[in-house]
Coordinates of C-alpha atoms in Angstrom, one line a residue:
X1 CA -37.8 -26.2 -0.9
X2 CA -38.5 -24.5 -4.1
X3 CA -36.1 -23.5 -6.7
X4 CA -37.4 -20.3 -8.4
X5 CA -36.3 -16.5 -9.5
X6 CA -37.8 -13.6 -8.6
X7 CA -37.6 -10.3 -10.7
X8 CA -38.3 -6.9 -8.8
X9 CA -39.5 -3.9 -10.6
X10 CA -36.3 -2.0 -10.5
X11 CA -34.2 -4.6 -12.5
X12 CA -33.0 -7.1 -9.8
X13 CA -33.5 -10.6 -9.3
X14 CA -32.6 -13.1 -6.9
X15 CA -32.0 -17.2 -7.4
X16 CA -32.2 -20.0 -5.7
X17 CA -33.9 -22.5 -2.9
X18 CA -36.1 -21.3 -1.0
X19 CA -37.1 -23.2 2.5
X20 CA -39.3 -22.3 5.1
X21 CA -40.0 -18.0 3.0
X22 CA -35.7 -18.3 3.1
X23 CA -33.3 -18.8 0.6
X24 CA -30.7 -21.7 1.6
X25 CA -27.9 -22.7 -0.4
X26 CA -26.2 -22.1 -3.3
X27 CA -28.1 -18.3 -4.9
X28 CA -27.5 -15.8 -7.3
X29 CA -28.4 -11.8 -6.5
X30 CA -28.3 -9.8 -9.6
X31 CA -28.1 -6.1 -8.5
X32 CA -28.1 -3.5 -11.5
X33 CA -24.4 -3.5 -11.4
X34 CA -23.2 -6.9 -9.9
X35 CA -24.3 -10.3 -9.9
X36 CA -23.6 -11.5 -6.9
X37 CA -23.3 -15.5 -6.1
X38 CA -22.5 -17.7 -3.2
X39 CA -24.1 -19.3 0.1
X40 CA -27.5 -17.9 1.3
X41 CA -28.4 -19.1 4.8
X42 CA -31.3 -17.9 6.0
X43 CA -31.8 -15.7 3.0
X44 CA -28.8 -13.6 3.2
X45 CA -25.6 -14.3 1.9
X46 CA -22.9 -16.3 3.7
X47 CA -19.4 -18.1 3.1
X48 CA -17.8 -17.5 0.0
X49 CA -19.0 -14.9 -2.5
X50 CA -18.2 -13.8 -6.1
X51 CA -19.0 -10.1 -7.4
X52 CA -18.7 -9.8 -11.4
X53 CA -19.6 -6.7 -13.0
X54 CA -22.6 -7.4 -15.0
X55 CA -21.8 -5.3 -18.1
X56 CA -18.2 -6.5 -18.3
X57 CA -18.4 -9.7 -16.9
X58 CA -14.9 -9.2 -14.9
X59 CA -14.6 -10.7 -11.7
X60 CA -14.8 -7.9 -8.7
X61 CA -14.7 -9.5 -5.6
X62 CA -13.9 -13.0 -3.9
X63 CA -13.8 -13.5 -0.8
X64 CA -15.8 -14.3 2.6
X65 CA -19.6 -12.7 3.5
X66 CA -21.4 -12.6 6.5
X67 CA -24.9 -11.6 6.6
X68 CA -24.9 -9.9 3.4
X69 CA -21.9 -8.0 3.5
X70 CA -18.3 -8.5 2.4
X71 CA -17.0 -9.9 6.2
X72 CA -13.8 -11.7 6.4
X73 CA -10.5 -12.5 4.1
X74 CA -11.5 -11.3 0.3
X75 CA -9.5 -9.8 -2.7
X76 CA -11.3 -6.5 -4.3
X77 CA -10.1 -5.9 -8.4
X78 CA -10.5 -2.6 -9.6
X79 CA -13.2 -2.6 -12.3
X80 CA -11.4 0.5 -13.9
X81 CA -7.9 -0.5 -14.3
X82 CA -7.3 -3.9 -12.9
X83 CA -5.3 -3.2 -9.5
X84 CA -5.9 -5.5 -6.7
X85 CA -6.6 -5.2 -2.6
X86 CA -6.5 -8.1 -0.8
X87 CA -7.5 -7.7 2.9
X88 CA -9.7 -8.7 5.6
X89 CA -13.5 -6.9 5.2
X90 CA -15.2 -5.8 8.5
X91 CA -19.3 -5.2 8.2
X92 CA -18.5 -4.3 4.8
X93 CA -15.3 -2.4 4.8
X94 CA -11.7 -3.4 4.5
X95 CA -10.0 -2.9 7.7
X96 CA -6.7 -4.1 9.5
X97 CA -3.3 -5.7 7.2
X98 CA -3.5 -4.9 3.6
X99 CA -1.4 -5.3 0.3
X100 CA -2.7 -3.0 -3.2
X101 CA -0.9 -4.9 -6.1
X102 CA -0.4 -2.5 -9.0
X103 CA -2.0 -3.8 -12.1
X104 CA 0.9 -4.0 -14.6
X105 CA 4.1 -5.0 -13.7
X106 CA 3.5 -8.3 -13.1
X107 CA 2.6 -7.7 -9.5
X108 CA 6.3 -6.3 -8.6
X109 CA 5.4 -3.0 -7.3
X110 CA 3.0 -3.4 -4.2
X111 CA 1.6 -1.0 -1.6
X112 CA 1.7 -2.7 1.8
X113 CA 0.0 -1.4 5.0
X114 CA -2.9 -0.9 7.5
X115 CA -6.5 -0.1 6.3
X116 CA -9.4 1.4 8.2
X117 CA -12.9 1.4 6.7
X118 CA -11.8 1.3 3.0
X119 CA -9.2 3.6 3.7
X120 CA -5.2 3.7 3.8
X121 CA -3.5 4.5 7.0
X122 CA -0.5 3.7 7.4
X123 CA 1.7 2.4 4.1
X124 CA 5.0 1.3 2.0
X125 CA 5.8 0.6 -1.2
X126 CA 6.9 -2.9 -1.2
X127 CA 9.1 -3.3 -5.2
X128 CA 9.9 -7.1 -5.9
X129 CA 13.3 -7.6 -8.1
X130 CA 13.6 -11.0 -7.1
X131 CA 12.7 -14.0 -10.1
X132 CA 9.2 -14.6 -10.3
X133 CA 7.6 -17.4 -8.4
X134 CA 4.5 -19.8 -9.7
X135 CA 1.5 -19.1 -7.4
X136 CA 0.3 -22.5 -8.0
X137 CA 3.6 -24.6 -7.3
X138 CA 5.9 -22.0 -5.9
X139 CA 8.7 -22.9 -8.3
X140 CA 10.3 -19.9 -10.4
X141 CA 9.1 -18.8 -13.2
X142 CA 11.7 -18.9 -16.9
X143 CA 13.8 -15.9 -17.2
X144 CA 14.5 -14.2 -20.9
X145 CA 16.9 -11.0 -21.2
X146 CA 14.2 -9.0 -21.2
X147 CA 12.9 -10.0 -17.7
X148 CA 16.4 -10.0 -16.7
X149 CA 17.8 -6.2 -17.5
X150 CA 13.7 -5.5 -15.7
X151 CA 14.7 -7.3 -12.7
X152 CA 18.4 -5.1 -12.6
X153 CA 16.8 -2.0 -13.3
X154 CA 14.5 -2.5 -10.5
X155 CA 17.0 -3.5 -8.0
X156 CA 19.3 -0.5 -9.1
X157 CA 16.2 1.9 -8.6
X158 CA 15.6 0.4 -5.3
X159 CA 19.3 0.0 -3.8
X160 CA 21.1 3.1 -5.6
X161 CA 18.7 5.8 -6.9
X162 CA 15.9 5.7 -4.3
X163 CA 17.0 8.3 -1.2
X164 CA 16.2 6.7 2.3
X165 CA 13.5 9.3 2.9
X166 CA 11.2 8.2 -0.5
X167 CA 11.7 4.4 0.6
X168 CA 11.3 4.9 4.7
X169 CA 8.1 7.2 3.1
X170 CA 4.7 6.4 5.1
X171 CA 1.9 6.6 2.6
X172 CA -2.4 7.3 3.6
X173 CA -4.8 8.3 2.3
X174 CA -4.3 11.6 1.0
X175 CA -7.2 12.9 -1.6
X176 CA -6.7 16.3 -2.7
X177 CA -9.5 19.0 -2.2
X178 CA -10.0 22.4 -4.1
X179 CA -7.5 24.0 -1.9
X180 CA -5.2 21.0 -1.2
X181 CA -3.1 18.8 -3.8
X182 CA -1.4 17.0 -0.8
X183 CA -0.3 16.9 2.6
X184 CA 3.4 15.8 0.8
X185 CA 3.2 17.5 -2.6
X186 CA 7.0 17.1 -3.2
X187 CA 7.0 13.5 -2.0
X188 CA 7.5 11.3 -5.2
X189 CA 5.4 8.0 -6.1
X190 CA 8.1 5.2 -6.4
X191 CA 5.7 3.3 -9.0
X192 CA 5.6 6.6 -11.4
X193 CA 9.5 7.4 -11.0
X194 CA 10.6 3.7 -12.3
X195 CA 8.7 4.4 -15.2
X196 CA 9.1 8.0 -16.2
X197 CA 11.2 11.6 -15.5
X198 CA 10.1 15.3 -16.5
X199 CA 12.5 16.5 -19.1
X200 CA 13.4 20.2 -19.5
X201 CA 12.6 20.5 -23.6
X202 CA 9.8 18.2 -25.1
X203 CA 11.0 16.9 -28.9
X204 CA 8.3 19.4 -29.5
X205 CA 9.4 23.2 -30.6
X206 CA 8.4 25.6 -27.7
X207 CA 6.5 23.5 -25.7
X208 CA 8.8 23.5 -22.7
X209 CA 9.1 20.9 -20.5
X210 CA 7.9 16.6 -21.4
X211 CA 7.1 13.4 -20.2
X212 CA 10.0 10.7 -21.1
X213 CA 10.4 6.8 -20.2
X214 CA 13.1 6.2 -17.7
X215 CA 13.2 2.6 -19.4
X216 CA 11.2 0.2 -22.1
X217 CA 7.9 0.4 -21.1
X218 CA 5.5 -2.2 -23.2
X219 CA 2.7 -1.4 -24.7
X220 CA -0.2 -1.5 -21.9
X221 CA 1.6 -0.5 -18.5
X222 CA 0.3 2.3 -16.8
X223 CA 3.3 4.8 -16.7
X224 CA 2.2 7.9 -14.7
X225 CA -0.8 9.3 -12.5
X226 CA -2.6 12.4 -12.3
X227 CA -3.1 13.8 -9.7
X228 CA -4.5 17.6 -8.5
X229 CA -6.6 19.6 -7.0
X230 CA -10.3 19.0 -7.1
X231 CA -12.8 21.4 -8.9
X232 CA -16.3 21.5 -10.1
X233 CA -16.8 21.6 -14.2
X234 CA -18.6 24.8 -14.1
X235 CA -15.5 27.1 -12.4
X236 CA -13.1 25.1 -14.8
X237 CA -15.4 26.3 -17.4
X238 CA -15.5 29.8 -16.5
X239 CA -11.9 30.4 -16.6
X240 CA -10.0 31.1 -19.4
X241 CA -7.4 28.6 -21.1
X242 CA -4.4 30.7 -19.2
X243 CA -5.5 29.1 -16.2
X244 CA -6.2 25.8 -17.6
X245 CA -3.6 24.3 -18.7
X246 CA -3.0 21.7 -16.6
X247 CA -6.9 20.8 -16.0
X248 CA -8.4 17.1 -16.7
X249 CA -12.0 15.5 -16.4
X250 CA -12.5 13.1 -13.5
X251 CA -15.8 12.1 -14.3
X252 CA -19.0 14.5 -14.6
X253 CA -18.8 16.4 -11.7
X254 CA -14.9 17.2 -10.7
X255 CA -11.7 18.0 -12.5
X256 CA -8.6 17.5 -11.5
X257 CA -5.7 20.9 -11.7
X258 CA -2.4 21.3 -11.1
X259 CA -2.5 24.7 -10.6
X260 CA 0.3 27.5 -12.1
X261 CA 1.4 27.9 -8.9
X262 CA 2.5 24.5 -8.8
X263 CA 3.9 24.1 -11.9
X264 CA 7.5 23.4 -10.7
X265 CA 8.4 20.0 -10.3
X266 CA 11.3 20.8 -7.9
X267 CA 10.2 23.2 -5.4
X268 CA 6.4 23.4 -5.5
X269 CA 4.4 19.3 -6.7
X270 CA 6.4 16.6 -7.7
X271 CA 4.4 13.5 -6.2
X272 CA 2.5 12.8 -9.6
X273 CA 3.8 14.0 -13.2
X274 CA 1.5 13.0 -15.8
X275 CA 0.7 16.7 -16.3
X276 CA 3.8 17.5 -18.0
X277 CA 3.0 14.8 -21.0
X278 CA 2.4 17.3 -24.0
X279 CA -0.3 16.9 -26.9
X280 CA 0.7 14.5 -30.3
X281 CA -2.0 13.9 -32.6
X282 CA -1.9 11.4 -34.4
X283 CA 1.3 9.9 -32.7
X284 CA 0.2 9.8 -29.1
X285 CA 1.9 6.6 -28.4
X286 CA -0.6 7.0 -24.9
X287 CA -3.8 7.8 -23.3
X288 CA -5.2 9.1 -20.4
X289 CA -7.1 6.8 -18.3
X290 CA -8.8 6.1 -14.6
X291 CA -6.8 5.0 -11.9
X292 CA -7.6 4.4 -8.4
X293 CA -4.7 4.8 -6.2
X294 CA -4.4 4.3 -2.8
X295 CA -2.6 7.7 -1.8
X296 CA -4.5 10.0 -4.0
X297 CA -7.8 8.2 -4.5
X298 CA -9.6 8.5 -7.5
X299 CA -7.6 9.9 -10.0
X300 CA -6.3 9.6 -13.8
X301 CA -2.8 7.8 -15.0
X302 CA -1.1 7.8 -18.6
X303 CA -1.2 4.3 -20.0
X304 CA 0.9 2.7 -23.3
X305 CA -0.8 2.5 -26.0
X306 CA 2.4 1.4 -28.3
X307 CA 6.3 -0.1 -26.9
X308 CA 8.0 2.9 -25.6
X309 CA 11.4 3.1 -25.3
X310 CA 13.8 4.1 -22.9
X311 CA 14.0 8.0 -23.1
X312 CA 11.7 8.4 -25.3
X313 CA 8.5 11.2 -24.8
X314 CA 5.3 10.0 -24.0
X315 CA 2.3 12.1 -25.6
X316 CA -1.0 11.7 -25.2
X317 CA -4.7 12.9 -27.1
X318 CA -6.0 16.0 -24.8
X319 CA -9.4 15.4 -26.7
X320 CA -9.9 19.1 -26.9
X321 CA -13.4 19.9 -28.6
X322 CA -13.2 21.9 -31.9
X323 CA -15.3 24.3 -31.1
X324 CA -13.2 25.3 -27.3
X325 CA -9.9 24.8 -27.7
X326 CA -6.5 26.9 -26.5
X327 CA -5.1 29.1 -29.1
X328 CA -2.0 27.3 -30.4
X329 CA -3.8 24.1 -30.2
X330 CA -4.3 22.3 -34.2
X331 CA -6.8 19.9 -35.0
X332 CA -5.6 17.1 -36.7
X333 CA -5.6 16.6 -40.5
X334 CA -8.3 14.6 -41.9

């Protein structure tokens, strides 16, 4: 048996104990993006494994492997936003019963259902307004006045505010394309609507509607989601600002857009409402961030960077370049 490290020209490496030319026992495989540590059997990862992001050091996946890929029970953590999916993987893809936990609100909002090849096929929201329990011994955690009020609002939201249709709505991956924003454009998102609402008049004069906090929102909380049709940057760059009022860059390839014909949240589109947030700099209490949602796929969200009081307007920084801005935009004073 020989313990050694093999380095490859592409920057990857593998470390462990070799026996008869194959890695066996505890080892570490470093890819360009991940550090994968666990038990190797005859040269392949099999058994309990941890995947860690090389750049941030954050845990990405913890669970079972078989013959070099995810296979068995596991927990996947979204590196961008911290959401978690627990379930069973088969040949590298999650399939069967699973549970997605939203990254903020102490795990009180979940989506439970059936996944196939990594996609949500059938699911429902689960909202927990009961006292939280310690994961180690199952004992109830202490409840202060803020937590008690939060639980009360959750219970009222679940029992009195939500319609039967909303509570029973069957979720599935419904990723938008260039000509369809959603197969259920008026079906609200239960997490989002607990936290915010669209107000008819922004506190900024002549700004139309605005996005407002429905409850007290602590700094760091994911507030709302930004879904839309998916367009190329080339197409969006060729259009006028009048057509780009609700566009936001998803990545270097894709722009998300809620076009003017879907602007009415009563009759046209209300599945997500982040596009109703107005720009205010300095003074923004929130920022845009990347987010993975089991229903919408990879989208953007709005995240609080300050505590936001109930009924306070939610403001973001649109991030315009001074070289290309709409006519109403005024750069912040230096």
